[in-house]
CSV table of C-alpha atoms in Angstrom, one decimal:
chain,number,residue,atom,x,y,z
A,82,UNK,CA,0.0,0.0,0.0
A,83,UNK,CA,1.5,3.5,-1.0
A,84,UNK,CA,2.1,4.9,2.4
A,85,UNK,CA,2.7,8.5,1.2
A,86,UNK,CA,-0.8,9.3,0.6
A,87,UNK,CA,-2.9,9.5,3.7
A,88,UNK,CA,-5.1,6.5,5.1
A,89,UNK,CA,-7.6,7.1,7.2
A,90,UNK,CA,-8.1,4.5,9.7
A,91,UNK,CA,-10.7,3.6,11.9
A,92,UNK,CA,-10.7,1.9,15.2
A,93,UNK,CA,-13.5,0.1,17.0
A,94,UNK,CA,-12.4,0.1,21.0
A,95,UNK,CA,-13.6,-2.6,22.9
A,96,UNK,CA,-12.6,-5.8,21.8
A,97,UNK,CA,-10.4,-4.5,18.9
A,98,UNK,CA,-8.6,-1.5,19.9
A,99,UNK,CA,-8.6,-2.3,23.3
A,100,UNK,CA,-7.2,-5.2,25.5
A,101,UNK,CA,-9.4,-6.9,28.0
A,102,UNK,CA,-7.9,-4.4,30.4
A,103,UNK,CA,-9.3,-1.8,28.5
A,104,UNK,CA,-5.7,-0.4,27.3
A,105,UNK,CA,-4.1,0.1,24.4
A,106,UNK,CA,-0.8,-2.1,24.0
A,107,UNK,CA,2.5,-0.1,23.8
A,108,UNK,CA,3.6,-1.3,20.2
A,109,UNK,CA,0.5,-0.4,19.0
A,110,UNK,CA,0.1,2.9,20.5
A,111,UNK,CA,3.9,4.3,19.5
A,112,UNK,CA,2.7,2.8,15.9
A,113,UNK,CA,-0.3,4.8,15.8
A,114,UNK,CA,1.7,7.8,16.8
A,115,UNK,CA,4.0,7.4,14.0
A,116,UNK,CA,1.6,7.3,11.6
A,117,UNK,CA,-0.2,10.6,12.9
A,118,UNK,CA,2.9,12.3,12.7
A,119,UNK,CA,3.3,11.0,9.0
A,120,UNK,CA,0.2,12.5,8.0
A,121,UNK,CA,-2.4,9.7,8.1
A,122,UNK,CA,-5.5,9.9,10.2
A,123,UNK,CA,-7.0,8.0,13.1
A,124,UNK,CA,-10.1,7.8,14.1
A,125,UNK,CA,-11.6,6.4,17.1
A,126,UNK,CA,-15.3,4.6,16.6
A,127,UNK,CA,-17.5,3.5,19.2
A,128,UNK,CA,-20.6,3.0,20.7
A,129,UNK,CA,-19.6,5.1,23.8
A,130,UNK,CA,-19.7,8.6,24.4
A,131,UNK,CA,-16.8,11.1,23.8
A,132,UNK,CA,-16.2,11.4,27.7
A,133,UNK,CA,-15.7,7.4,27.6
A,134,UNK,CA,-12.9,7.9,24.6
A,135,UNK,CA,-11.2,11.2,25.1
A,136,UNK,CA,-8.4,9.2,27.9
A,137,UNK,CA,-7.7,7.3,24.3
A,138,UNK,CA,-7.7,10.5,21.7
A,139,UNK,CA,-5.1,12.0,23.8
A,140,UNK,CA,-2.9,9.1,24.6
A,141,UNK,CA,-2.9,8.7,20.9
A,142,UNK,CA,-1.9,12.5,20.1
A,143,UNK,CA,-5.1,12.7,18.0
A,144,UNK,CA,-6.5,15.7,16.1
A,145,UNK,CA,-9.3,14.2,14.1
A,146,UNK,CA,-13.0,13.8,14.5
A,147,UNK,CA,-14.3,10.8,16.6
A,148,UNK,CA,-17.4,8.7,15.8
A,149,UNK,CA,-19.5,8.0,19.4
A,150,UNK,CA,-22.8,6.6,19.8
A,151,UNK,CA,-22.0,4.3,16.7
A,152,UNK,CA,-22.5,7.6,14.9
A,153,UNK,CA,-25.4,9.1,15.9
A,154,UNK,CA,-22.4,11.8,17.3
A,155,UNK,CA,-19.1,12.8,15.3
A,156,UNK,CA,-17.4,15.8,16.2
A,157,UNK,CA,-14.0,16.3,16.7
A,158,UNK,CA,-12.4,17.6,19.8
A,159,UNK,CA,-9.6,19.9,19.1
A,160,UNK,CA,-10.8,20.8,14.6
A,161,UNK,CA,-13.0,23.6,15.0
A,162,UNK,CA,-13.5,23.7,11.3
A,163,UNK,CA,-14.8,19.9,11.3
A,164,UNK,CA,-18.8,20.7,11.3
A,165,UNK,CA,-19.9,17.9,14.0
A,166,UNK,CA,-23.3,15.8,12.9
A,167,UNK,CA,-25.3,14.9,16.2
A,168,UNK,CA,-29.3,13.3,15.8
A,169,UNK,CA,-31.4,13.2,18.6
A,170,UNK,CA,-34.2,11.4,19.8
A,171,UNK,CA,-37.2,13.2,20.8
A,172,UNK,CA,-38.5,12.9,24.2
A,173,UNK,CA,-42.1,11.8,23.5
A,174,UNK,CA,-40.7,9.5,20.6
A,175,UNK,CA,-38.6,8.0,24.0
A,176,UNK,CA,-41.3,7.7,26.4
A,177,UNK,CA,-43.8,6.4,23.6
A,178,UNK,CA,-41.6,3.6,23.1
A,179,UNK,CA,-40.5,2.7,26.6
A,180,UNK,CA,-44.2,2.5,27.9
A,181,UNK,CA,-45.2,0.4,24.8
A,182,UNK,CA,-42.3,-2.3,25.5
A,183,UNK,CA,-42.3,-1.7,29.6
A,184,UNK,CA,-43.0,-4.9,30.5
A,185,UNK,CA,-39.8,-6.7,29.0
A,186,UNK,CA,-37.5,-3.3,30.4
A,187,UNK,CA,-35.7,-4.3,33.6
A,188,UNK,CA,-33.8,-0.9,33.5
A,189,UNK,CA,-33.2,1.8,31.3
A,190,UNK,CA,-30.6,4.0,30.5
A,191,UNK,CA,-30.6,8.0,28.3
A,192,UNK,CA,-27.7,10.2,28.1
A,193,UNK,CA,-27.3,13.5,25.7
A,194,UNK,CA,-23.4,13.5,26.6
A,195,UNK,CA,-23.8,15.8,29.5
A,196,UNK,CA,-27.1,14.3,31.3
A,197,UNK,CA,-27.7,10.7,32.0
A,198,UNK,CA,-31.7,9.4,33.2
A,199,UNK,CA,-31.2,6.1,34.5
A,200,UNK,CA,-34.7,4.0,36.0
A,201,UNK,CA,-32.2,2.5,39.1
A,202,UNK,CA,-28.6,2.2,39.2
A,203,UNK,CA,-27.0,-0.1,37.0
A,204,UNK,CA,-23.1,-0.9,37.4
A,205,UNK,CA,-22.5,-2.6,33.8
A,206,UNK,CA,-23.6,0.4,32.0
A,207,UNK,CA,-21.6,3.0,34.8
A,208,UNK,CA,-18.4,1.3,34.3
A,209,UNK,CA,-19.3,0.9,30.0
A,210,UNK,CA,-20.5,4.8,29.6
A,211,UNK,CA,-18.7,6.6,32.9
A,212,UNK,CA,-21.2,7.7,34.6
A,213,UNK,CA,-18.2,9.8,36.5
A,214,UNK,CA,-18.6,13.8,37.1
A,215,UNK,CA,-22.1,13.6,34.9
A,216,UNK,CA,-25.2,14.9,35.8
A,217,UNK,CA,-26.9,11.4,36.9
A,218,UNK,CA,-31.0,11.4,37.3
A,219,UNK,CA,-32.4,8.1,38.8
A,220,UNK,CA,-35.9,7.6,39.0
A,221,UNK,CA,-39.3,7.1,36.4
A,222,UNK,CA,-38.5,8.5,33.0
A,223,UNK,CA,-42.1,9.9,33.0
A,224,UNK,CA,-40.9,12.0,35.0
A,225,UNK,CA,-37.6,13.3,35.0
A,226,UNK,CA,-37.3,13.4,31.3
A,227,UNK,CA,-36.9,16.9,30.2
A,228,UNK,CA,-34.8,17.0,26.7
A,229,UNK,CA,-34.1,15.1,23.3
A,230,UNK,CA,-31.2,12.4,24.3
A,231,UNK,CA,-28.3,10.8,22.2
A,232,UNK,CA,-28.5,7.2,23.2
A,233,UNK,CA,-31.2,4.6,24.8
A,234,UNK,CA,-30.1,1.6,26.3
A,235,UNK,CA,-32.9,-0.9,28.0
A,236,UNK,CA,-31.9,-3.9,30.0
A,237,UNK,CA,-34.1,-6.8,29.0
A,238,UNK,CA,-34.4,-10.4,30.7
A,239,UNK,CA,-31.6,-12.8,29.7
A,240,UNK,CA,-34.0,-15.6,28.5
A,241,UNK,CA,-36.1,-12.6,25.9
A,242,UNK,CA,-37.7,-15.1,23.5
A,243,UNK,CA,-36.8,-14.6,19.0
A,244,UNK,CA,-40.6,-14.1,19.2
A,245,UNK,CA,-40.5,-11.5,22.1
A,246,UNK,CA,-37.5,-9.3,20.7
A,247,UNK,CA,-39.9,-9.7,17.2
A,248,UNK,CA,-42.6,-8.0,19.1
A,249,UNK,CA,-40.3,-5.2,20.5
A,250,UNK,CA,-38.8,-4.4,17.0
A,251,UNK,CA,-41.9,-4.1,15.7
A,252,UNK,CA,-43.2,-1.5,18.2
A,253,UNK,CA,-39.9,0.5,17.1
A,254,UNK,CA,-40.3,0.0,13.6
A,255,UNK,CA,-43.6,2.3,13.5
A,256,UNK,CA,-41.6,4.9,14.4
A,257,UNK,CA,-39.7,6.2,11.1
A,258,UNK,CA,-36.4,6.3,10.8
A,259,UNK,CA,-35.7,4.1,13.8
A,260,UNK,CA,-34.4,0.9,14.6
A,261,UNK,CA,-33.2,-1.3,17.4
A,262,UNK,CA,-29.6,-3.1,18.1
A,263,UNK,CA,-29.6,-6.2,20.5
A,264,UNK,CA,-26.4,-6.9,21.5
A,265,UNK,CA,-24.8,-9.8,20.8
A,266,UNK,CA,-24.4,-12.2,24.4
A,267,UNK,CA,-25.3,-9.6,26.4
A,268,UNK,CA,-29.1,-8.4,27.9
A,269,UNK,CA,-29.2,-5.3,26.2
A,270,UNK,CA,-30.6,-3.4,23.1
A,271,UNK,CA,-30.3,-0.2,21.8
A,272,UNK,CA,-32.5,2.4,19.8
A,273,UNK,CA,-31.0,3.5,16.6
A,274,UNK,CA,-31.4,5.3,13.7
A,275,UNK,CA,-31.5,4.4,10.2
A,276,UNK,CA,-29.3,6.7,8.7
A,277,UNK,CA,-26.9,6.5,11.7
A,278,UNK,CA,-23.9,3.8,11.8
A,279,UNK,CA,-20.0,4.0,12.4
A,280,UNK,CA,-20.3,3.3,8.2
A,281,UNK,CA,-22.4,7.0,7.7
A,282,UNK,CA,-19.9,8.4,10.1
A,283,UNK,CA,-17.0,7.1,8.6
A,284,UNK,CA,-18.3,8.2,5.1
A,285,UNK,CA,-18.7,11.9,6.1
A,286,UNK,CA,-15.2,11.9,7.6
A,287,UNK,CA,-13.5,10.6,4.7
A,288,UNK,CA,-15.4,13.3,2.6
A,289,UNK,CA,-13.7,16.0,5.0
A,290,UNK,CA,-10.3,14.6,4.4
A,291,UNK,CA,-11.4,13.8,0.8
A,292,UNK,CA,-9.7,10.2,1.7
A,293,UNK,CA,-11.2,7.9,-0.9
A,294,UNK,CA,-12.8,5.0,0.1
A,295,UNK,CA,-9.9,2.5,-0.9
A,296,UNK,CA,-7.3,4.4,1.5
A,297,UNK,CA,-9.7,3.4,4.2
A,298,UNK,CA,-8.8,1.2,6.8
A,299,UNK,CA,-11.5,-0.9,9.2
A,300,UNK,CA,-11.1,-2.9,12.3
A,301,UNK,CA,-14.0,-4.1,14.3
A,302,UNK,CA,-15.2,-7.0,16.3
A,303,UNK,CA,-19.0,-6.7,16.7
A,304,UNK,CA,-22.3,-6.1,14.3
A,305,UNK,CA,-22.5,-2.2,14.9
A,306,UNK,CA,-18.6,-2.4,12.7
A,307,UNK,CA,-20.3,-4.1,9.6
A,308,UNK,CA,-21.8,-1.0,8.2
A,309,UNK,CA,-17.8,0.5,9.0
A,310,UNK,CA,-16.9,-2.5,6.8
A,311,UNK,CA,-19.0,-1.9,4.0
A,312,UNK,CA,-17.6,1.6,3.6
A,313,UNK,CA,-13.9,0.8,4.2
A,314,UNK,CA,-11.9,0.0,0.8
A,315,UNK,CA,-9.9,-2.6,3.8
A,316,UNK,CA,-11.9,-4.0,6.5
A,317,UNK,CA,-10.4,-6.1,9.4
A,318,UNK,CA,-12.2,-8.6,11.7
A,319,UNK,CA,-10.3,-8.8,15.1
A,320,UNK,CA,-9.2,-12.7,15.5
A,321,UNK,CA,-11.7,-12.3,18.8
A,322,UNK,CA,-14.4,-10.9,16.9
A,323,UNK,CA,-18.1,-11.7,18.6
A,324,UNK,CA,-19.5,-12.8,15.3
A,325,UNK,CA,-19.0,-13.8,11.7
A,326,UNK,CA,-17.8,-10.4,10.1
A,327,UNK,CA,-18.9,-12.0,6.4
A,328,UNK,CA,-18.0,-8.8,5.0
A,329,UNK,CA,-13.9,-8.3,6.2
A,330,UNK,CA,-11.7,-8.0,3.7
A,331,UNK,CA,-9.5,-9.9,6.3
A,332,UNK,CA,-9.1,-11.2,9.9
A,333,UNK,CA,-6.3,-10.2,12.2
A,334,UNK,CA,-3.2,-11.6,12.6
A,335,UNK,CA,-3.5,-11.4,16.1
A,336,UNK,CA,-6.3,-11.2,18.7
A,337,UNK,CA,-6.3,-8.0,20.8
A,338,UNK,CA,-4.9,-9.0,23.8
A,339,UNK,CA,-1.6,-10.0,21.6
A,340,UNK,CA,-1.1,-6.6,19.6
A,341,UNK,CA,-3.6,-8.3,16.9
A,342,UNK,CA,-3.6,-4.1,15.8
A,343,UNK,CA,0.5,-3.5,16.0
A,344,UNK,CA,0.3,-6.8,13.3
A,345,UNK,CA,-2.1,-6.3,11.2
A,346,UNK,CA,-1.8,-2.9,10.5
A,347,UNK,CA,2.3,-3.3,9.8
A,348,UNK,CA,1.3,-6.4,7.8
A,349,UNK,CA,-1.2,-4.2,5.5
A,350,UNK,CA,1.6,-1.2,5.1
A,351,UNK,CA,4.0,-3.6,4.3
A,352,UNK,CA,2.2,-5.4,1.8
């Protein structure tokens, strides 16, 4: 691959550029360094929110946009010229839902990046979107609701029938525009929108770097990286990856607790 023109390449976190201790290795970090310095740029794409990925952006000495929300939010930090793209779901469009599909919700979780309204405490989703120095709101949505949020996370029953989580889908699917993510061997589910992905996100960066599509570099582990993949003119599935990624170009040398990144990505520059 001609390194000389810029790549732009894109990083899921958990599971791919992340170790199970939620770090980033050493060799791969320096690596990723290098190749900011030489001109190529790195993004960082995730379901999280920025607060949950800015620890990362400046370890790596970014200065490019980042993807959160699996793109429902891309902004960058530090580019003031970069025109962030941020969709909301309304309120009643939140509480319409929730009260339809209440009886499968064992707890439920909205943010807009600085607020968080959260039914009861939950300590998976604290430690997954740092609940830390936010604006926390326990109690009945109903109630305490007051704005548009970014992200809506239910916690459902771990033995949710095909037929049950058909039934839920279909109460979202009346609303247009909207979808819903369950996550793969966990009890949770997202709302989504259409038009939103990592992949849409990805797009609309590469368009500000006017990075064609074939000097754009994937790596994910999960369904919410497909759309990524379809975009990306290279597309890595992390050797741990959750699922069959059908669409990767390739699978990673290595998985991400052995610097299945540091590999991979010297392996594609090299080729």
């Amino acid at each position: 691959m001609n390194k000389k023109k810029p790549l732009l390449i894109a990083f899921d976190m958990d599971g791919t550029l992340l170790n199970n201790k939620k770090k980033i290795s050493l060799k791969t970090l320096f690596l990723l360094r290098k190749l900011t310095r030489q001109g190529h740029k790195i993004v960082l794409a995730s379901g999280r929110p920025s607060r949950a990925l800015r620890t990362y952006y400046k370890q790596l000495h970014l200065n490019t946009p980042m993807i959160c929300y699996n793109g429902t939010y891309t902004f960058s930090p530090s580019d003031k010229s970069f025109k962030e793209k941020a969709l909301v779901f309304p309120k009643e469009t939140i509480l319409e839902i929730t009260n339809k599909i209440g009886k499968y919700i064992l707890n439920l979780m909205c943010e807009d990046d600085t607020n968080i309204w959260c039914d009861k405490k939950d300590d998976y989703l604290n430690r997954f979107f740092w609940f830390n120095n936010m604006n926390v709101q326990y109690g009945d949505l109903n109630k305490i609701l007051d704005r548009g949020v970014m992200t809506c996370i239910m916690h459902l029953p771990n033995d949710l029938t095909e037929k049950q989580k058909d039934e839920i889908k279909k109460v979202v699917s009346k609303y247009k525009g909207l979808c819903c993510r369950f996550w793969i061997g966990s009890p949770y589910f997202e709302l989504g929108f259409e038009e939103a992905s990592k992949g849409s996100a990805l797009c609309y960066i590469a368009d500000y770097y006017k990075i064609p599509r074939e000097r754009v570099i994937a790596f994910g582990d999960a369904p919410n990286d497909l759309e990524m993949f379809d975009f990306a003119g290279t597309s890595v599935a992390m050797k741990n990856a959750k699922c069959e990624m059908k669409n990767a170009t390739m699978v990673s040398v290595k998985d991400n607790n052995h610097d299945g990144i540091y590999y991979t990505l010297k392996k594609i520059l090299n080729a």
